[in-house]
Amino acid sequence: MQAPPTPPSPSQAAAAALRVSLACVPCRSRHVRCDGKKPQCRRCSSEGKWCIYEQSRRGGLTRAALAARREATAGQRRRPASTQINLESSRSQTSSMTNAAPDLSVLAGFSFDKSLASVDSNLSTDESTGSTTSIDASGDPLLDLYYKYFQRLHPFVLPQRHFSRLLADPANYEKLKPLIAMMKFIGSLYAECENCRELKAVASALRSERQKNSLKPDGFLVQCHLLSSMALYWFGEESESREEMANAINLALELGMHNRHFAAANCYGDAVLQESWRRTWWTIYVIDAFYAAMTHVTTFPTCDIEATTELPCEEEDYESGVIPFPMTLDDFNSREFAAESYVYSSFAYLIGATHGVSSAISKGSSEFSERSSQMVLAEVDAVVDGWLLLLPDSKRQIISKSGEVDELMYQAQMAIHAAMVGAHRRFSELYFDPVETVSGCTPTPPECKSRYRVEYENIHTRRCLKAIEGQVQLMAVPTRPWLHSPFVACMVVTGTISLLSACRFYFTGHRLTIARAQIRMTIGYLKSLAQIWPRAQQSMQEVQVIAREVLMLSGKDGHSSSQLRITNQCGPTSLDTSMDQYRSVRGESIPGMDGFQSLFDFGDFCADTSWLSGS
């Protein structure tokens, strides 16, 4: 016969009386007691933390209030199907590319208050014990938006179906909270949610908390740092972005993610997770190279790392979970000798292009000012031409017959063209104007041209113009620009500023008219990207400032400039000269000032470009 239960001591009874069923997110994440006081609990108030309360899945309501809610829900179910929010339909379209604006119908009736800022909005909680039982990654509108729009641009996080499966185990919740929070923040940008800054703050706090607790650092924390760096840079917080990128790189190297054994040793027998680890390392490498290009440096932290991890597979294989035997970077770099033609994944071609150009440029000096730099330039040309010539027919078409854009090949080709413009322009006739230093996407103008450079000036000019034309064709792909990676913004700016120089110093006649239309298109392209990413707005404004100066556009008073400020062949110099003097300096005939001004009358330069952005 069992002994009767021991009655609780007075102290235990007092603790039970003080126990509250609702704890704030910061206290719950640290597994500490919370007094449940609103709007701020005592612990958060004393520690100066931001206190957030998550709404209970069961509402935290009285029986009467719960009954009223059930009645309202029943009424909602009785409504015609056309008036209901079809979340399942939205989720089924997650993996498909669409030209439509974000489907905000999935957010109807969704409250963007501070409770949404918590990453626990999809938790199912046993309120009698306070324990987490499951997390649903496929039922949150912000996560749906992340997967629908951002995942296909930089696909290294687990596919949504596999991510949900991982979250079915509540033991994974603590280590995944920061990653989920950052994914929700990025999703909120596509929803144009007013509380996106609150979501960013929560993601940052949870990331910091994750680093301080006793959980062992892992690949999911690397993914969180990487996503944070990418999102924060284009959100306009570059300093924090650089710090997060350094954290991602350092932790990835510490874990050994660049070595092939890491993915196999840390996937728990899951081939999809193993593929995710490979993708995480290569995304770090590619984004690190993009940052280097945007800051005009010839090397970067991961540039010289000897990575042995295999290359990613095709996107449809990753989404399906059927992962083929992986190829290596050495295989890719020797593909011209393969007995049989092998089509690598789009991700692999992006990595190959980045690796080839970066390796060639890192061997030279930071400035192409010596004769030896011509050898480096020749190697860059060989890398780019070889990459393009060996591209399989199936990878040449950026857009499929169904209208889906291959975003990774899109980025690869944009990057290739931007690299060609950056490498050749300083040797070409597309001279620099001092005002170009306004843009953070263009390098410092060269000081002087050597005789050696002038000898091949026409070749370099044609190389630049061909690359610019390639970018223009990519921008004309019939899809909304904001659907592309924000990293293409700086690539576009590099080509656009060079196109402005061509309008000033090189083009005449009808080609000049075409270039004017192309510049208008690039402004609209950047304007569309700025709808999602604030940093793209700054890039657009920089291009507008440069265009008005380089093309001598009318000021606010309506009077056009009667003087030309040009850049001579020995560096950027402001020269006040008449049109006749300018012709004698260039030794060629160009349109007269009146014709030139009327042709580039950009009085409507900032006019409506909604036809480009789809707004």
PDB file of C-alpha atoms in Angstrom, residues 92-211:
ATOM      1  CA  SER A  92       1.946  25.333 -51.812  1.00  0.00           C
ATOM      2  CA  GLN A  93       3.323  28.132 -53.982  1.00  0.00           C
ATOM      3  CA  THR A  94       6.358  28.718 -51.788  1.00  0.00           C
ATOM      4  CA  SER A  95       8.806  27.044 -54.130  1.00  0.00           C
ATOM      5  CA  SER A  96       7.429  28.536 -57.341  1.00  0.00           C
ATOM      6  CA  MET A  97       8.648  31.771 -58.871  1.00  0.00           C
ATOM      7  CA  THR A  98       6.011  34.420 -59.357  1.00  0.00           C
ATOM      8  CA  ASN A  99       6.006  37.864 -60.916  1.00  0.00           C
ATOM      9  CA  ALA A 100       3.201  39.019 -58.674  1.00  0.00           C
ATOM     10  CA  ALA A 101       3.691  41.285 -55.694  1.00  0.00           C
ATOM     11  CA  PRO A 102       3.861  39.614 -52.264  1.00  0.00           C
ATOM     12  CA  ASP A 103       0.522  37.995 -51.507  1.00  0.00           C
ATOM     13  CA  LEU A 104      -0.352  39.913 -48.382  1.00  0.00           C
ATOM     14  CA  SER A 105      -3.719  38.178 -48.170  1.00  0.00           C
ATOM     15  CA  VAL A 106      -1.958  35.582 -46.030  1.00  0.00           C
ATOM     16  CA  LEU A 107      -1.433  38.339 -43.494  1.00  0.00           C
ATOM     17  CA  ALA A 108      -5.060  39.473 -43.339  1.00  0.00           C
ATOM     18  CA  GLY A 109      -6.227  39.689 -39.779  1.00  0.00           C
ATOM     19  CA  PHE A 110      -2.692  39.047 -38.556  1.00  0.00           C
ATOM     20  CA  SER A 111      -1.749  41.438 -35.771  1.00  0.00           C
ATOM     21  CA  PHE A 112       1.690  42.977 -36.145  1.00  0.00           C
ATOM     22  CA  ASP A 113       2.009  43.929 -32.527  1.00  0.00           C
ATOM     23  CA  LYS A 114       4.835  43.147 -30.139  1.00  0.00           C
ATOM     24  CA  SER A 115       3.510  39.665 -29.583  1.00  0.00           C
ATOM     25  CA  LEU A 116       4.249  38.917 -33.234  1.00  0.00           C
ATOM     26  CA  ALA A 117       7.823  40.001 -32.685  1.00  0.00           C
ATOM     27  CA  SER A 118       8.351  36.904 -30.582  1.00  0.00           C
ATOM     28  CA  VAL A 119       9.641  33.892 -32.447  1.00  0.00           C
ATOM     29  CA  ASP A 120       7.390  31.677 -30.355  1.00  0.00           C
ATOM     30  CA  SER A 121       4.226  32.524 -32.314  1.00  0.00           C
ATOM     31  CA  ASN A 122       3.993  28.987 -33.682  1.00  0.00           C
ATOM     32  CA  LEU A 123       4.587  27.159 -30.410  1.00  0.00           C
ATOM     33  CA  SER A 124       2.168  24.658 -29.038  1.00  0.00           C
ATOM     34  CA  THR A 125       2.521  24.819 -25.253  1.00  0.00           C
ATOM     35  CA  ASP A 126       1.290  22.617 -22.480  1.00  0.00           C
ATOM     36  CA  GLU A 127       0.243  25.304 -20.009  1.00  0.00           C
ATOM     37  CA  SER A 128       0.091  22.875 -17.101  1.00  0.00           C
ATOM     38  CA  THR A 129       3.842  22.268 -17.382  1.00  0.00           C
ATOM     39  CA  GLY A 130       4.950  25.217 -19.466  1.00  0.00           C
ATOM     40  CA  SER A 131       6.848  22.862 -21.789  1.00  0.00           C
ATOM     41  CA  THR A 132       7.130  23.271 -25.523  1.00  0.00           C
ATOM     42  CA  THR A 133       5.701  20.369 -27.498  1.00  0.00           C
ATOM     43  CA  SER A 134       6.191  21.374 -31.146  1.00  0.00           C
ATOM     44  CA  ILE A 135       6.914  24.165 -33.602  1.00  0.00           C
ATOM     45  CA  ASP A 136       5.242  24.565 -36.982  1.00  0.00           C
ATOM     46  CA  ALA A 137       7.527  26.290 -39.514  1.00  0.00           C
ATOM     47  CA  SER A 138       4.974  26.051 -42.302  1.00  0.00           C
ATOM     48  CA  GLY A 139       2.159  27.919 -40.611  1.00  0.00           C
ATOM     49  CA  ASP A 140       3.749  31.307 -40.048  1.00  0.00           C
ATOM     50  CA  PRO A 141       3.051  33.980 -42.706  1.00  0.00           C
ATOM     51  CA  LEU A 142       6.445  35.633 -42.250  1.00  0.00           C
ATOM     52  CA  LEU A 143       8.314  32.352 -42.647  1.00  0.00           C
ATOM     53  CA  ASP A 144       6.175  31.638 -45.700  1.00  0.00           C
ATOM     54  CA  LEU A 145       7.297  34.954 -47.199  1.00  0.00           C
ATOM     55  CA  TYR A 146      10.931  34.194 -46.390  1.00  0.00           C
ATOM     56  CA  TYR A 147      10.757  30.906 -48.238  1.00  0.00           C
ATOM     57  CA  LYS A 148       8.713  32.286 -51.111  1.00  0.00           C
ATOM     58  CA  TYR A 149      10.964  35.236 -51.902  1.00  0.00           C
ATOM     59  CA  PHE A 150      14.372  35.069 -50.199  1.00  0.00           C
ATOM     60  CA  GLN A 151      15.199  31.361 -50.003  1.00  0.00           C
ATOM     61  CA  ARG A 152      15.443  30.991 -53.769  1.00  0.00           C
ATOM     62  CA  LEU A 153      17.908  33.906 -53.943  1.00  0.00           C
ATOM     63  CA  HIS A 154      20.305  32.475 -51.355  1.00  0.00           C
ATOM     64  CA  PRO A 155      19.203  28.862 -50.767  1.00  0.00           C
ATOM     65  CA  PHE A 156      21.243  27.506 -47.891  1.00  0.00           C
ATOM     66  CA  VAL A 157      18.718  27.197 -45.043  1.00  0.00           C
ATOM     67  CA  LEU A 158      16.892  23.862 -45.032  1.00  0.00           C
ATOM     68  CA  PRO A 159      13.915  23.702 -47.412  1.00  0.00           C
ATOM     69  CA  GLN A 160      10.667  24.529 -45.637  1.00  0.00           C
ATOM     70  CA  ARG A 161       9.334  20.982 -45.530  1.00  0.00           C
ATOM     71  CA  HIS A 162      12.572  19.645 -44.077  1.00  0.00           C
ATOM     72  CA  PHE A 163      12.890  22.574 -41.700  1.00  0.00           C
ATOM     73  CA  SER A 164       9.417  21.815 -40.327  1.00  0.00           C
ATOM     74  CA  ARG A 165      10.411  18.209 -39.815  1.00  0.00           C
ATOM     75  CA  LEU A 166      13.465  19.306 -37.830  1.00  0.00           C
ATOM     76  CA  LEU A 167      11.344  21.601 -35.677  1.00  0.00           C
ATOM     77  CA  ALA A 168       8.949  18.779 -34.859  1.00  0.00           C
ATOM     78  CA  ASP A 169      11.453  17.800 -32.214  1.00  0.00           C
ATOM     79  CA  PRO A 170      11.110  20.347 -29.357  1.00  0.00           C
ATOM     80  CA  ALA A 171      14.704  19.577 -28.327  1.00  0.00           C
ATOM     81  CA  ASN A 172      15.832  21.606 -31.355  1.00  0.00           C
ATOM     82  CA  TYR A 173      13.898  24.722 -30.401  1.00  0.00           C
ATOM     83  CA  GLU A 174      16.459  26.547 -28.272  1.00  0.00           C
ATOM     84  CA  LYS A 175      19.257  26.316 -30.823  1.00  0.00           C
ATOM     85  CA  LEU A 176      16.981  27.304 -33.710  1.00  0.00           C
ATOM     86  CA  LYS A 177      15.219  30.311 -32.134  1.00  0.00           C
ATOM     87  CA  PRO A 178      17.730  32.937 -33.397  1.00  0.00           C
ATOM     88  CA  LEU A 179      17.638  31.541 -36.937  1.00  0.00           C
ATOM     89  CA  ILE A 180      13.835  31.488 -36.986  1.00  0.00           C
ATOM     90  CA  ALA A 181      13.755  35.081 -35.704  1.00  0.00           C
ATOM     91  CA  MET A 182      16.077  36.302 -38.465  1.00  0.00           C
ATOM     92  CA  MET A 183      14.083  34.453 -41.124  1.00  0.00           C
ATOM     93  CA  LYS A 184      10.914  36.123 -39.829  1.00  0.00           C
ATOM     94  CA  PHE A 185      12.607  39.534 -39.916  1.00  0.00           C
ATOM     95  CA  ILE A 186      13.550  39.026 -43.577  1.00  0.00           C
ATOM     96  CA  GLY A 187      10.033  37.822 -44.323  1.00  0.00           C
ATOM     97  CA  SER A 188       8.640  40.973 -42.726  1.00  0.00           C
ATOM     98  CA  LEU A 189      10.575  43.110 -45.234  1.00  0.00           C
ATOM     99  CA  TYR A 190       8.620  41.527 -48.067  1.00  0.00           C
ATOM    100  CA  ALA A 191       5.408  42.126 -46.132  1.00  0.00           C
ATOM    101  CA  GLU A 192       6.300  45.824 -45.687  1.00  0.00           C
ATOM    102  CA  CYS A 193       5.441  45.327 -42.034  1.00  0.00           C
ATOM    103  CA  GLU A 194       5.746  48.409 -39.836  1.00  0.00           C
ATOM    104  CA  ASN A 195       7.134  46.309 -36.985  1.00  0.00           C
ATOM    105  CA  CYS A 196      10.130  44.982 -38.908  1.00  0.00           C
ATOM    106  CA  ARG A 197      12.518  46.914 -36.642  1.00  0.00           C
ATOM    107  CA  GLU A 198      11.006  45.212 -33.614  1.00  0.00           C
ATOM    108  CA  LEU A 199      11.507  41.843 -35.281  1.00  0.00           C
ATOM    109  CA  LYS A 200      15.124  42.788 -36.008  1.00  0.00           C
ATOM    110  CA  ALA A 201      15.661  43.739 -32.367  1.00  0.00           C
ATOM    111  CA  VAL A 202      14.218  40.433 -31.178  1.00  0.00           C
ATOM    112  CA  ALA A 203      16.406  38.493 -33.626  1.00  0.00           C
ATOM    113  CA  SER A 204      19.483  40.362 -32.416  1.00  0.00           C
ATOM    114  CA  ALA A 205      18.628  39.758 -28.755  1.00  0.00           C
ATOM    115  CA  LEU A 206      18.021  36.049 -29.273  1.00  0.00           C
ATOM    116  CA  ARG A 207      21.238  35.724 -31.271  1.00  0.00           C
ATOM    117  CA  SER A 208      23.210  37.333 -28.463  1.00  0.00           C
ATOM    118  CA  GLU A 209      21.453  35.157 -25.905  1.00  0.00           C
ATOM    119  CA  ARG A 210      22.262  32.046 -27.958  1.00  0.00           C
ATOM    120  CA  GLN A 211      25.965  32.943 -27.917  1.00  0.00           C
TER     121      GLN A 211
END
